[in-house]
mmCIF file of C-alpha atoms in Angstrom:
data_model
loop_
_atom_site.group_PDB
_atom_site.id
_atom_site.type_symbol
_atom_site.label_atom_id
_atom_site.label_comp_id
_atom_site.label_asym_id
_atom_site.label_seq_id
_atom_site.Cartn_x
_atom_site.Cartn_y
_atom_site.Cartn_z
ATOM 1 C CA MET A 13 104.717 144.466 139.945
ATOM 2 C CA LEU A 14 107.820 143.665 141.660
ATOM 3 C CA LYS A 15 109.860 146.758 142.851
ATOM 4 C CA PRO A 16 112.981 146.274 141.132
ATOM 5 C CA PHE A 17 114.761 145.553 144.675
ATOM 6 C CA LEU A 18 112.469 142.501 145.256
ATOM 7 C CA LEU A 19 112.865 141.560 141.820
ATOM 8 C CA ALA A 20 116.580 140.867 141.990
ATOM 9 C CA THR A 21 115.954 139.433 145.619
ATOM 10 C CA ALA A 22 113.934 136.913 143.849
ATOM 11 C CA LEU A 23 116.158 136.019 141.482
ATOM 12 C CA ILE A 24 118.849 135.249 143.205
ATOM 13 C CA PHE A 25 116.686 133.205 145.461
ATOM 14 C CA ALA A 26 115.200 131.646 142.273
ATOM 15 C CA SER A 27 118.832 130.494 140.711
ATOM 16 C CA MET A 28 120.093 128.922 144.069
ATOM 17 C CA PRO A 29 119.692 125.519 144.180
ATOM 18 C CA ALA A 30 116.466 124.124 146.389
ATOM 19 C CA ASP A 31 118.553 121.776 148.539
ATOM 20 C CA ALA A 32 120.928 125.251 149.481
ATOM 21 C CA ALA A 33 122.000 125.076 153.137
ATOM 22 C CA GLN A 34 123.433 127.549 155.887
ATOM 23 C CA LEU A 35 126.143 125.933 157.676
ATOM 24 C CA LYS A 36 127.893 127.255 160.967
ATOM 25 C CA LEU A 37 131.492 126.437 161.233
ATOM 26 C CA LEU A 38 133.176 127.034 164.373
ATOM 27 C CA VAL A 39 136.724 127.516 163.453
ATOM 28 C CA GLY A 40 140.074 127.619 165.442
ATOM 29 C CA GLY A 41 141.980 130.495 164.188
ATOM 30 C CA ALA A 42 144.804 128.424 163.541
ATOM 31 C CA MET A 43 143.300 127.316 160.129
ATOM 32 C CA SER A 44 140.764 130.074 159.534
ATOM 33 C CA GLU A 45 142.714 131.290 156.480
ATOM 34 C CA PRO A 46 142.657 127.726 154.439
ATOM 35 C CA PHE A 47 138.852 127.491 155.743
ATOM 36 C CA ARG A 48 138.193 130.416 154.382
ATOM 37 C CA GLU A 49 139.441 130.240 151.096
ATOM 38 C CA VAL A 50 138.282 126.171 150.554
ATOM 39 C CA GLY A 51 134.991 127.556 151.593
ATOM 40 C CA ALA A 52 134.709 129.972 148.884
ATOM 41 C CA ASP A 53 135.038 127.562 146.166
ATOM 42 C CA PHE A 54 132.518 125.014 148.088
ATOM 43 C CA GLN A 55 130.216 128.089 148.015
ATOM 44 C CA LYS A 56 130.248 129.183 144.478
ATOM 45 C CA LYS A 57 130.446 124.905 143.585
ATOM 46 C CA THR A 58 127.668 124.016 145.487
ATOM 47 C CA GLY A 59 125.428 126.857 146.048
ATOM 48 C CA HIS A 60 125.975 126.318 150.260
ATOM 49 C CA THR A 61 126.342 129.430 152.484
ATOM 50 C CA LEU A 62 129.197 129.183 155.134
ATOM 51 C CA SER A 63 128.793 131.558 158.658
ATOM 52 C CA PHE A 64 132.362 131.222 160.434
ATOM 53 C CA THR A 65 133.143 131.896 164.044
ATOM 54 C CA ILE A 66 136.830 132.540 164.835
ATOM 55 C CA ASP A 67 138.193 131.900 168.259
ATOM 56 C CA THR A 68 140.050 129.777 170.344
ATOM 57 C CA THR A 69 139.347 125.617 170.438
ATOM 58 C CA GLY A 70 138.381 126.286 174.702
ATOM 59 C CA ALA A 71 136.151 128.894 173.396
ATOM 60 C CA LEU A 72 134.743 127.048 170.878
ATOM 61 C CA GLN A 73 134.058 124.042 173.156
ATOM 62 C CA ASN A 74 132.712 125.939 175.450
ATOM 63 C CA LYS A 75 129.974 127.473 172.542
ATOM 64 C CA LEU A 76 128.783 123.720 171.899
ATOM 65 C CA ARG A 77 128.978 122.660 175.511
ATOM 66 C CA ALA A 78 126.371 125.788 176.241
ATOM 67 C CA GLY A 79 123.947 124.162 173.695
ATOM 68 C CA GLU A 80 125.504 126.233 170.647
ATOM 69 C CA LYS A 81 124.338 124.643 167.174
ATOM 70 C CA ALA A 82 126.940 124.665 164.473
ATOM 71 C CA ASP A 83 127.250 122.042 161.479
ATOM 72 C CA LEU A 84 131.350 121.681 161.814
ATOM 73 C CA ILE A 85 133.880 122.564 164.414
ATOM 74 C CA LEU A 86 137.249 122.430 164.000
ATOM 75 C CA VAL A 87 139.918 122.485 166.854
ATOM 76 C CA SER A 88 143.041 121.654 168.660
ATOM 77 C CA ALA A 89 143.007 117.635 168.484
ATOM 78 C CA PRO A 90 143.248 117.933 172.188
ATOM 79 C CA GLY A 91 139.996 119.489 172.552
ATOM 80 C CA MET A 92 138.374 117.236 169.434
ATOM 81 C CA GLU A 93 139.109 114.618 172.110
ATOM 82 C CA ALA A 94 137.471 116.114 175.322
ATOM 83 C CA LEU A 95 134.155 116.646 173.082
ATOM 84 C CA GLN A 96 134.415 112.763 171.874
ATOM 85 C CA LYS A 97 134.843 111.930 175.104
ATOM 86 C CA GLU A 98 132.080 114.295 176.274
ATOM 87 C CA LYS A 99 129.689 112.799 173.416
ATOM 88 C CA ARG A 100 129.889 116.384 171.395
ATOM 89 C CA ILE A 101 130.489 114.739 167.849
ATOM 90 C CA VAL A 102 129.188 112.555 165.565
ATOM 91 C CA GLU A 103 130.811 109.202 165.851
ATOM 92 C CA GLY A 104 133.132 108.492 162.806
ATOM 93 C CA THR A 105 133.257 112.558 161.386
ATOM 94 C CA ARG A 106 136.613 113.695 162.839
ATOM 95 C CA VAL A 107 139.174 114.367 159.963
ATOM 96 C CA ASP A 108 142.378 115.489 160.866
ATOM 97 C CA LEU A 109 143.585 117.999 158.380
ATOM 98 C CA GLY A 110 146.872 120.188 159.501
ATOM 99 C CA ARG A 111 149.579 120.246 161.825
ATOM 100 C CA ALA A 112 150.176 123.961 163.026
ATOM 101 C CA VAL A 113 153.373 125.488 164.216
ATOM 102 C CA ILE A 114 154.874 127.997 166.714
ATOM 103 C CA GLY A 115 156.602 131.217 165.348
ATOM 104 C CA VAL A 116 157.730 134.228 166.255
ATOM 105 C CA SER A 117 156.676 137.985 164.966
ATOM 106 C CA VAL A 118 158.392 141.838 164.801
ATOM 107 C CA ARG A 119 156.929 144.283 163.336
ATOM 108 C CA ALA A 120 157.565 144.924 159.375
ATOM 109 C CA GLY A 121 160.839 146.750 158.498
ATOM 110 C CA THR A 122 161.993 146.202 162.320
ATOM 111 C CA PRO A 123 165.574 144.726 163.112
ATOM 112 C CA ALA A 124 164.681 140.739 163.932
ATOM 113 C CA PRO A 125 166.760 139.108 166.783
ATOM 114 C CA ASP A 126 168.287 136.035 167.215
ATOM 115 C CA ILE A 127 165.795 132.946 168.128
ATOM 116 C CA SER A 128 168.075 130.537 166.240
ATOM 117 C CA SER A 129 168.652 128.499 170.185
ATOM 118 C CA VAL A 130 167.084 128.301 173.306
ATOM 119 C CA ASP A 131 169.374 130.489 174.608
ATOM 120 C CA ALA A 132 168.913 132.968 172.286
ATOM 121 C CA PHE A 133 164.957 132.829 172.308
ATOM 122 C CA LYS A 134 165.220 133.677 176.148
ATOM 123 C CA LYS A 135 167.614 136.334 175.824
ATOM 124 C CA ALA A 136 165.146 137.906 172.536
ATOM 125 C CA LEU A 137 161.968 138.194 175.394
ATOM 126 C CA LEU A 138 164.318 139.166 178.134
ATOM 127 C CA SER A 139 165.461 142.108 175.981
ATOM 128 C CA ALA A 140 162.349 142.884 174.333
ATOM 129 C CA ARG A 141 160.341 145.942 175.699
ATOM 130 C CA SER A 142 157.085 144.467 175.171
ATOM 131 C CA VAL A 143 155.966 140.844 174.454
ATOM 132 C CA SER A 144 152.604 139.258 173.069
ATOM 133 C CA TYR A 145 150.536 136.067 172.966
ATOM 134 C CA VAL A 146 147.631 134.199 173.653
ATOM 135 C CA ASP A 147 145.783 134.881 176.961
ATOM 136 C CA PRO A 148 145.492 131.731 178.424
ATOM 137 C CA LYS A 149 142.867 132.233 179.954
ATOM 138 C CA ALA A 150 140.731 132.615 176.443
ATOM 139 C CA GLY A 151 141.500 128.862 175.867
ATOM 140 C CA GLY A 152 144.033 129.346 173.124
ATOM 141 C CA THR A 153 146.234 126.085 172.553
ATOM 142 C CA SER A 154 149.665 128.249 172.024
ATOM 143 C CA GLY A 155 148.945 130.694 174.797
ATOM 144 C CA THR A 156 148.378 127.824 177.035
ATOM 145 C CA TYR A 157 151.613 126.354 175.738
ATOM 146 C CA ILE A 158 154.015 129.539 176.036
ATOM 147 C CA ALA A 159 152.432 129.588 179.399
ATOM 148 C CA GLY A 160 154.063 126.856 180.252
ATOM 149 C CA LEU A 161 157.144 127.160 178.515
ATOM 150 C CA LEU A 162 158.152 130.193 179.948
ATOM 151 C CA GLN A 163 157.627 128.704 183.712
ATOM 152 C CA HIS A 164 159.681 125.476 182.558
ATOM 153 C CA LEU A 165 162.793 127.978 180.688
ATOM 154 C CA GLY A 166 162.551 130.160 184.364
ATOM 155 C CA ILE A 167 161.626 133.082 182.919
ATOM 156 C CA ALA A 168 158.011 133.847 183.561
ATOM 157 C CA ASP A 169 157.973 136.548 186.361
ATOM 158 C CA GLU A 170 160.185 138.753 183.800
ATOM 159 C CA VAL A 171 158.438 138.509 180.776
ATOM 160 C CA ASN A 172 155.209 138.591 182.034
ATOM 161 C CA LYS A 173 155.396 141.769 183.638
ATOM 162 C CA LYS A 174 155.514 143.355 180.322
ATOM 163 C CA VAL A 175 152.946 141.164 177.783
ATOM 164 C CA VAL A 176 150.217 141.884 176.267
ATOM 165 C CA PHE A 177 147.718 139.263 175.746
ATOM 166 C CA ARG A 178 145.682 138.884 173.631
ATOM 167 C CA ASN A 179 142.441 137.094 172.957
ATOM 168 C CA GLN A 180 143.339 135.161 170.155
ATOM 169 C CA GLY A 181 146.525 134.667 167.649
ATOM 170 C CA SER A 182 145.541 136.973 164.913
ATOM 171 C CA ALA A 183 145.094 140.177 167.692
ATOM 172 C CA VAL A 184 148.661 138.931 168.587
ATOM 173 C CA ALA A 185 149.577 139.688 165.455
ATOM 174 C CA ALA A 186 147.842 142.981 165.157
ATOM 175 C CA ALA A 187 149.176 143.973 168.358
ATOM 176 C CA VAL A 188 152.989 143.341 166.809
ATOM 177 C CA ALA A 189 151.577 145.448 163.233
ATOM 178 C CA LYS A 190 150.546 147.924 165.315
ATOM 179 C CA GLY A 191 153.364 148.663 167.435
ATOM 180 C CA GLU A 192 151.676 147.877 170.868
ATOM 181 C CA ALA A 193 154.106 144.708 170.975
ATOM 182 C CA GLU A 194 158.271 144.395 170.212
ATOM 183 C CA ILE A 195 158.171 140.772 169.531
ATOM 184 C CA GLY A 196 154.555 138.193 169.088
ATOM 185 C CA ILE A 197 154.392 134.405 169.757
ATOM 186 C CA THR A 198 151.785 132.282 167.984
ATOM 187 C CA PHE A 199 150.712 129.878 165.571
ATOM 188 C CA THR A 200 152.632 130.913 162.281
ATOM 189 C CA SER A 201 149.260 130.787 160.221
ATOM 190 C CA GLU A 202 147.461 133.383 162.524
ATOM 191 C CA MET A 203 150.412 135.713 161.827
ATOM 192 C CA MET A 204 151.523 135.704 158.393
ATOM 193 C CA PRO A 205 148.271 136.907 157.258
ATOM 194 C CA ASN A 206 148.832 140.224 158.605
ATOM 195 C CA LYS A 207 151.169 142.059 156.334
ATOM 196 C CA GLY A 208 152.396 144.152 158.988
ATOM 197 C CA ALA A 209 153.950 141.966 161.394
ATOM 198 C CA LYS A 210 156.608 139.699 159.762
ATOM 199 C CA VAL A 211 157.362 136.170 160.947
ATOM 200 C CA ILE A 212 161.511 135.380 161.548
ATOM 201 C CA GLY A 213 161.314 131.682 162.312
ATOM 202 C CA LEU A 214 159.907 129.331 164.162
ATOM 203 C CA LEU A 215 160.455 128.105 167.947
ATOM 204 C CA PRO A 216 163.715 126.333 167.941
ATOM 205 C CA GLU A 217 162.910 122.220 167.982
ATOM 206 C CA ALA A 218 163.840 121.924 171.421
ATOM 207 C CA ILE A 219 160.666 124.045 172.562
ATOM 208 C CA GLN A 220 158.678 123.711 169.570
ATOM 209 C CA SER A 221 154.871 122.320 169.905
ATOM 210 C CA ALA A 222 152.740 121.189 166.746
ATOM 211 C CA THR A 223 149.283 120.883 167.080
ATOM 212 C CA VAL A 224 146.875 118.877 165.055
ATOM 213 C CA TYR A 225 143.857 120.375 164.178
ATOM 214 C CA ALA A 226 140.722 118.140 163.667
ATOM 215 C CA ALA A 227 137.436 118.948 162.055
ATOM 216 C CA ALA A 228 134.060 117.407 162.904
ATOM 217 C CA ILE A 229 130.282 116.926 162.486
ATOM 218 C CA PRO A 230 128.289 117.905 166.316
ATOM 219 C CA VAL A 231 126.071 116.220 167.567
ATOM 220 C CA GLY A 232 122.714 118.011 166.302
ATOM 221 C CA ALA A 233 123.913 119.302 163.327
ATOM 222 C CA ASP A 234 121.077 120.647 160.953
ATOM 223 C CA ASN A 235 123.305 120.228 157.738
ATOM 224 C CA ALA A 236 125.331 117.082 158.564
ATOM 225 C CA GLU A 237 125.233 116.048 154.757
ATOM 226 C CA ALA A 238 126.222 119.477 153.372
ATOM 227 C CA ALA A 239 129.183 119.194 156.318
ATOM 228 C CA SER A 240 130.430 115.988 155.515
ATOM 229 C CA ALA A 241 130.687 117.380 151.687
ATOM 230 C CA PHE A 242 132.349 120.235 152.868
ATOM 231 C CA LEU A 243 135.497 118.291 154.372
ATOM 232 C CA GLN A 244 135.380 116.204 151.777
ATOM 233 C CA GLU A 245 136.736 119.206 149.848
ATOM 234 C CA PHE A 246 139.884 118.906 152.138
ATOM 235 C CA LYS A 247 141.004 115.974 150.309
ATOM 236 C CA SER A 248 141.646 117.986 147.170
ATOM 237 C CA SER A 249 145.366 119.321 146.331
ATOM 238 C CA ALA A 250 143.852 122.983 146.153
ATOM 239 C CA ALA A 251 143.647 122.582 149.720
ATOM 240 C CA GLU A 252 146.494 121.062 150.304
ATOM 241 C CA ALA A 253 147.583 124.004 148.607
ATOM 242 C CA ALA A 254 145.835 126.279 150.398
ATOM 243 C CA ILE A 255 146.985 124.875 154.217
ATOM 244 C CA ARG A 256 150.763 125.423 153.393
ATOM 245 C CA LYS A 257 150.055 128.682 151.774
ATOM 246 C CA ALA A 258 148.718 129.362 155.368
ATOM 247 C CA GLY A 259 151.701 128.115 157.000
ATOM 248 C CA LEU A 260 150.420 125.011 157.788
ATOM 249 C CA GLU A 261 151.646 121.044 157.292
ATOM 250 C CA PRO A 262 148.566 118.997 155.542
ATOM 251 C CA ILE A 263 147.841 115.397 156.814
ATOM 252 C CA ALA A 264 147.423 113.228 154.363
ATOM 253 C CA HIS A 265 144.429 111.229 154.258
#
């Protein structure tokens, strides 16, 4: 006679579809929230399970280059283009899903500085006690852009003396929420889930950099068919709503 635990386990597996797959997803932080939301519905509907690795575009690219297996990868468009040139992506599987914009946050409940113009943004950064953004060395799309922007604005040396570097946008938001940084700069979709960090606005239009995020099936994926079915879910109105809720702009297909 089966013990209760073994019986429960047997019943769980018996209720799962015979062709249920375990999908491994490599997901850029800017789109992690809609991927989790759409993924939860997909799992309920199909019986497939999803395993998420959330990281920067550069880190995820390097995982594929190092031979790590995955069923789906989502990175910035430039990062995806590099993987396509390297023949690491199954031809014809790329889908552009959302557009991310860079915003500024402060700790919830604290005064918001003026960032309505380029000059105001510069003044806010120079006046702040500390600033956080993603370390460019971590391969983050927003961090690489911000580092170049500070150089362009002529304030890199002064601002970088007080930078609190983090390896992901979600960690930038956490630094702001904990009071470790007065101002955080990264994709709004990475800051919005953290209620301790308040997004006070976007970078002024003249210095904004919207980034398209694209998903595709890597060469050698074990569950390419199930991964393709998951990508199809992003054509739904529910997926579009999830992308908008995360502070991203859906891309029509």
